[in-house]
Short mmCIF file of C-alpha atoms in Angstrom, two decimals:
data_model
loop_
_atom_site.label_atom_id
_atom_site.label_comp_id
_atom_site.label_asym_id
_atom_site.label_seq_id
_atom_site.Cartn_x
_atom_site.Cartn_y
_atom_site.Cartn_z
CA MET Q 7 8.78 -2.04 -24.65
CA THR Q 8 8.39 -3.81 -21.36
CA GLN Q 9 6.52 -1.83 -18.72
CA LEU Q 10 6.70 -3.35 -15.25
CA ALA Q 11 3.99 -2.29 -12.84
CA LEU Q 12 1.81 -3.19 -9.89
CA VAL Q 13 -1.87 -4.03 -10.01
CA ILE Q 14 -3.57 -3.58 -6.65
CA ASP Q 15 -6.83 -5.34 -5.83
CA LEU Q 16 -8.83 -2.99 -3.61
CA ASN Q 17 -11.42 -5.69 -3.07
CA VAL Q 18 -9.12 -7.85 -0.95
CA CYS Q 19 -6.75 -5.29 0.59
CA VAL Q 20 -7.36 -5.37 4.36
CA GLY Q 21 -5.11 -2.45 5.29
CA CYS Q 22 -2.70 -4.59 7.31
CA HIS Q 23 0.33 -2.50 6.24
CA ALA Q 24 2.42 -5.61 5.54
CA CYS Q 25 3.37 -4.01 2.23
CA VAL Q 26 4.46 -0.84 4.00
CA THR Q 27 6.65 -2.56 6.59
CA SER Q 28 8.20 -5.03 4.15
CA CYS Q 29 8.98 -2.20 1.73
CA LYS Q 30 10.60 -0.20 4.50
CA GLU Q 31 12.60 -3.16 5.77
CA TRP Q 32 13.94 -4.16 2.36
CA ASN Q 33 14.70 -0.73 0.95
CA THR Q 34 16.19 0.91 4.02
CA SER Q 35 18.98 -1.68 3.89
CA GLY Q 36 19.10 -2.01 0.11
CA ALA Q 37 20.27 -0.03 -2.88
CA ALA Q 38 17.62 2.66 -2.37
CA GLY Q 39 18.28 3.16 1.32
CA PRO Q 40 18.54 4.32 3.92
CA LEU Q 41 14.92 5.41 4.51
CA VAL Q 42 15.27 7.76 7.43
CA ASP Q 43 12.84 8.11 10.33
CA GLU Q 44 13.09 11.30 12.35
CA HIS Q 45 11.50 11.24 15.80
CA PRO Q 46 9.37 8.20 14.95
CA TYR Q 47 7.76 8.09 18.41
CA ASP Q 48 7.03 11.77 18.86
CA GLY Q 49 3.69 13.47 18.46
CA SER Q 50 4.51 14.50 14.90
CA PRO Q 51 6.62 11.67 13.47
CA THR Q 52 8.29 12.09 10.10
CA GLY Q 53 9.94 9.58 7.84
CA THR Q 54 10.53 8.43 4.31
CA PHE Q 55 8.25 5.76 2.87
CA PHE Q 56 8.01 4.38 -0.66
CA ASN Q 57 4.56 2.95 -0.02
CA ARG Q 58 1.71 4.18 2.15
CA VAL Q 59 -1.79 2.84 2.84
CA GLN Q 60 -4.50 5.45 3.20
CA THR Q 61 -7.56 4.29 5.13
CA PHE Q 62 -10.80 6.22 5.20
CA GLU Q 63 -14.49 5.71 5.75
CA VAL Q 64 -17.15 6.49 3.17
CA GLY Q 65 -20.91 6.69 3.43
CA THR Q 66 -23.29 7.69 6.20
CA PHE Q 67 -23.95 5.58 9.27
CA PRO Q 68 -25.10 2.85 9.28
CA ASP Q 69 -24.32 2.44 5.57
CA THR Q 70 -20.59 3.01 5.87
CA GLU Q 71 -17.61 1.29 4.32
CA THR Q 72 -13.92 1.28 5.18
CA VAL Q 73 -11.62 1.73 2.21
CA HIS Q 74 -7.92 0.83 2.27
CA PHE Q 75 -6.03 2.50 -0.57
CA PRO Q 76 -2.32 1.66 -1.03
CA LYS Q 77 -0.43 4.29 -2.98
CA SER Q 78 3.11 4.62 -4.27
CA CYS Q 79 4.87 5.81 -7.43
CA LEU Q 80 2.78 4.74 -10.41
CA HIS Q 81 5.75 4.49 -12.82
CA CYS Q 82 3.96 6.54 -15.44
CA GLU Q 83 4.66 5.89 -19.09
CA ASP Q 84 4.85 9.66 -19.57
CA PRO Q 85 6.20 10.73 -16.17
CA PRO Q 86 6.04 14.50 -15.58
CA CYS Q 87 8.73 14.20 -12.91
CA VAL Q 88 11.42 13.35 -15.48
CA PRO Q 89 11.54 16.40 -17.79
CA VAL Q 90 11.38 18.94 -14.95
CA CYS Q 91 14.50 17.58 -13.21
CA PRO Q 92 17.30 20.13 -13.81
CA THR Q 93 20.10 17.63 -13.28
CA GLY Q 94 18.70 14.55 -15.04
CA ALA Q 95 18.53 12.69 -11.73
CA SER Q 96 14.99 11.56 -12.43
CA TYR Q 97 14.83 9.10 -15.30
CA LYS Q 98 12.88 6.20 -16.78
CA ARG Q 99 14.62 2.95 -17.63
CA ALA Q 100 14.26 1.97 -21.25
CA ASP Q 101 14.46 -1.78 -20.60
CA ASN Q 102 11.62 -2.14 -18.10
CA GLY Q 103 9.89 1.24 -17.75
CA VAL Q 104 10.72 1.72 -14.06
CA VAL Q 105 11.07 5.38 -13.01
CA LEU Q 106 14.07 5.97 -10.76
CA VAL Q 107 16.16 8.68 -9.12
CA ASP Q 108 19.96 8.89 -9.38
CA TYR Q 109 20.92 10.03 -5.89
CA ASP Q 110 24.35 11.14 -7.07
CA LYS Q 111 22.73 13.71 -9.35
CA CYS Q 112 19.78 14.73 -7.18
CA ILE Q 113 20.09 18.13 -5.47
CA GLY Q 114 16.82 17.90 -3.53
CA CYS Q 115 15.17 20.83 -5.31
CA LYS Q 116 11.73 19.15 -5.14
CA TYR Q 117 10.81 20.07 -8.72
CA CYS Q 118 9.83 16.45 -9.34
CA SER Q 119 7.54 16.36 -6.31
CA TRP Q 120 5.77 19.50 -7.51
CA ALA Q 121 5.33 17.99 -10.97
CA CYS Q 122 3.98 14.65 -9.68
CA PRO Q 123 0.18 14.84 -9.41
CA TYR Q 124 0.10 11.80 -7.11
CA GLY Q 125 2.35 13.01 -4.28
CA ALA Q 126 4.53 9.95 -4.74
CA ARG Q 127 7.92 11.54 -4.09
CA GLU Q 128 9.37 12.43 -0.72
CA LEU Q 129 12.43 14.34 0.40
CA ASP Q 130 14.65 12.30 2.67
CA ALA Q 131 15.33 14.79 5.47
CA GLN Q 132 18.72 13.29 6.27
CA GLU Q 133 20.04 12.40 2.83
CA ARG Q 134 18.56 15.57 1.28
CA VAL Q 135 17.57 13.76 -1.91
CA MET Q 136 14.20 12.82 -3.40
CA LYS Q 137 13.14 9.21 -2.92
CA LYS Q 138 10.31 7.06 -4.24
CA CYS Q 139 9.23 3.51 -5.01
CA THR Q 140 11.71 1.68 -7.20
CA LEU Q 141 9.65 -1.51 -7.58
CA CYS Q 142 12.57 -3.02 -5.65
CA ILE Q 143 14.75 -2.70 -8.74
CA ASP Q 144 17.63 -4.42 -6.97
CA ARG Q 145 15.44 -7.50 -6.40
CA ILE Q 146 13.62 -7.77 -9.71
CA THR Q 147 16.84 -7.50 -11.73
CA ASP Q 148 18.92 -9.85 -9.56
CA ASP Q 149 19.37 -13.03 -11.59
CA SER Q 150 20.94 -14.78 -8.60
CA LEU Q 151 17.55 -14.88 -6.88
CA PRO Q 152 15.00 -17.59 -7.64
CA GLU Q 153 12.42 -16.38 -10.12
CA ARG Q 154 9.71 -16.40 -7.47
CA ASP Q 155 11.72 -13.94 -5.37
CA ARG Q 156 12.35 -11.52 -8.22
CA GLN Q 157 9.33 -9.47 -7.21
CA PRO Q 158 8.90 -6.32 -5.11
CA ALA Q 159 8.99 -6.94 -1.36
CA CYS Q 160 5.43 -5.64 -0.98
CA VAL Q 161 4.10 -8.24 -3.42
CA LEU Q 162 5.77 -11.11 -1.57
CA ALA Q 163 4.54 -9.86 1.81
CA CYS Q 164 0.86 -9.30 1.01
CA PRO Q 165 -1.15 -11.95 2.91
CA THR Q 166 -4.22 -11.60 0.69
CA SER Q 167 -2.42 -11.47 -2.68
CA ALA Q 168 -3.86 -8.01 -3.24
CA ARG Q 169 -0.73 -6.94 -5.12
CA LEU Q 170 0.20 -8.32 -8.53
CA PHE Q 171 3.41 -7.59 -10.43
CA GLY Q 172 4.30 -7.95 -14.07
CA ASP Q 173 4.50 -6.46 -17.54
CA VAL Q 174 1.36 -4.49 -18.41
CA HIS Q 175 2.46 -4.38 -22.06
CA ASP Q 176 2.31 -8.16 -22.30
CA PRO Q 177 -1.34 -8.99 -23.06
CA ASP Q 178 -0.93 -12.49 -21.64
CA SER Q 179 0.68 -11.49 -18.33
CA GLU Q 180 -1.17 -11.93 -15.05
CA VAL Q 181 -1.47 -8.18 -14.56
CA SER Q 182 -2.80 -7.51 -18.07
CA VAL Q 183 -5.39 -10.26 -17.75
CA ALA Q 184 -6.50 -8.88 -14.36
CA ILE Q 185 -6.84 -5.35 -15.75
CA ARG Q 186 -8.75 -6.54 -18.79
CA GLU Q 187 -11.10 -9.01 -17.12
CA ARG Q 188 -11.70 -7.28 -13.80
CA GLY Q 189 -12.13 -3.66 -14.83
CA GLY Q 190 -8.72 -2.38 -13.79
CA TYR Q 191 -8.27 1.38 -13.97
CA ALA Q 192 -5.46 3.93 -13.77
CA LEU Q 193 -5.44 6.55 -11.02
CA MET Q 194 -6.32 10.05 -12.23
CA ALA Q 195 -5.88 9.09 -15.87
CA GLU Q 196 -7.19 12.52 -16.89
CA TRP Q 197 -3.74 13.97 -16.14
CA GLY Q 198 -2.38 12.21 -19.22
CA THR Q 199 0.61 10.70 -17.42
CA LYS Q 200 -0.40 7.15 -18.40
CA PRO Q 201 0.18 5.50 -15.00
CA ALA Q 202 1.53 1.97 -15.35
CA ASN Q 203 0.18 0.87 -11.98
CA HIS Q 204 -3.50 -0.01 -11.99
CA TYR Q 205 -6.20 -0.70 -9.42
CA LEU Q 206 -8.88 -3.36 -9.43
CA PRO Q 207 -12.18 -1.93 -8.16
CA ARG Q 208 -13.94 -2.89 -4.97
CA HIS Q 209 -17.11 -4.96 -5.19
CA LYS Q 210 -19.65 -3.16 -3.07
CA THR Q 211 -21.80 -5.22 -0.76
CA ARG Q 212 -25.06 -4.10 0.75
CA MET Q 213 -26.26 -4.98 4.24
CA HIS Q 214 -29.85 -4.28 5.12
CA ILE Q 215 -30.14 -3.41 8.81
CA ALA Q 216 -33.47 -2.95 10.53
CA PRO Q 217 -33.68 0.05 12.88
CA GLU Q 218 -34.30 -2.20 15.87
CA ASP Q 219 -31.05 -4.02 15.15
CA LEU Q 220 -29.11 -0.84 15.89
CA GLU Q 221 -30.22 -0.89 19.54
CA ARG Q 222 -28.20 -2.86 22.06
CA VAL Q 223 -30.07 -5.72 23.64
CA ASP Q 224 -29.13 -8.36 26.15
CA ASN Q 225 -27.09 -11.16 24.76
CA PRO Q 226 -29.62 -13.89 23.89
CA LEU Q 227 -26.96 -16.51 24.53
CA ARG Q 228 -26.43 -15.38 28.12
CA ARG Q 229 -27.76 -17.88 30.61
CA GLU Q 230 -29.08 -16.82 33.97
CA ASP Q 231 -26.75 -17.72 36.82
CA LEU Q 232 -28.78 -19.99 39.08
CA THR Q 233 -25.91 -20.70 41.45
CA ASP Q 234 -26.65 -19.90 45.07
CA TYR Q 235 -23.63 -17.90 46.28
CA THR Q 236 -23.00 -18.52 49.97
CA GLY Q 237 -20.08 -16.12 50.38
CA GLU Q 238 -17.71 -18.98 51.14
CA GLU Q 239 -14.33 -19.20 49.41
CA SER Q 240 -14.36 -21.41 46.34
CA VAL Q 241 -11.66 -22.86 44.12
CA ASP Q 242 -12.20 -20.00 41.65
CA ASP Q 243 -11.40 -17.48 44.37
CA VAL Q 244 -7.99 -18.95 45.20
CA ALA Q 245 -4.93 -17.18 43.76
CA TRP Q 246 -2.45 -19.90 42.86
#
């Protein structure tokens, strides 16, 4: 069976949020929308997002690193969110393995969000239904689009090509090769949900910094100003 998924390269993700904004733009006006924002400019903004980038710092100064970690629905092969749904609104497509929500059946009970160990589902405060990443199902199944465009919006928007898309059950696909050759791993695999999405690990770099380099010193490139200032108005002082 085909299993479509994302493979995210943590080594080249720069945390620019292009994937977040492109996802929001496409899906709020697409088949999965709208994605509501309540009080987006207040002190405690709320809103519905299919994709979020978590940024955090690890290590102890001066040996610190910034990690950008994109996270969305992992389209598990054994999704715990599906069997707990009392109305059958949460389901997994047999043809491509994408996990979806039927809004017409969803009653917003949040059972699926409690069952999901990844926190990938959100309640749309206005629509009162559960929403999540659909892998842009309306794009990837639209035969009227050029083949290059039949990819999730986040994949097309990523400026560093940190997001790959394809069939992880096809051993020759780009995503399968990346997982196999670059040590791809599933998030929290110990839960037994068999996440389809995978991550490519970061390659740690080490920088050796001498203690004296941590102290600010005068810029060695600064040149002493030898100009004799007479107090007279110059061209640089004139406001044009």
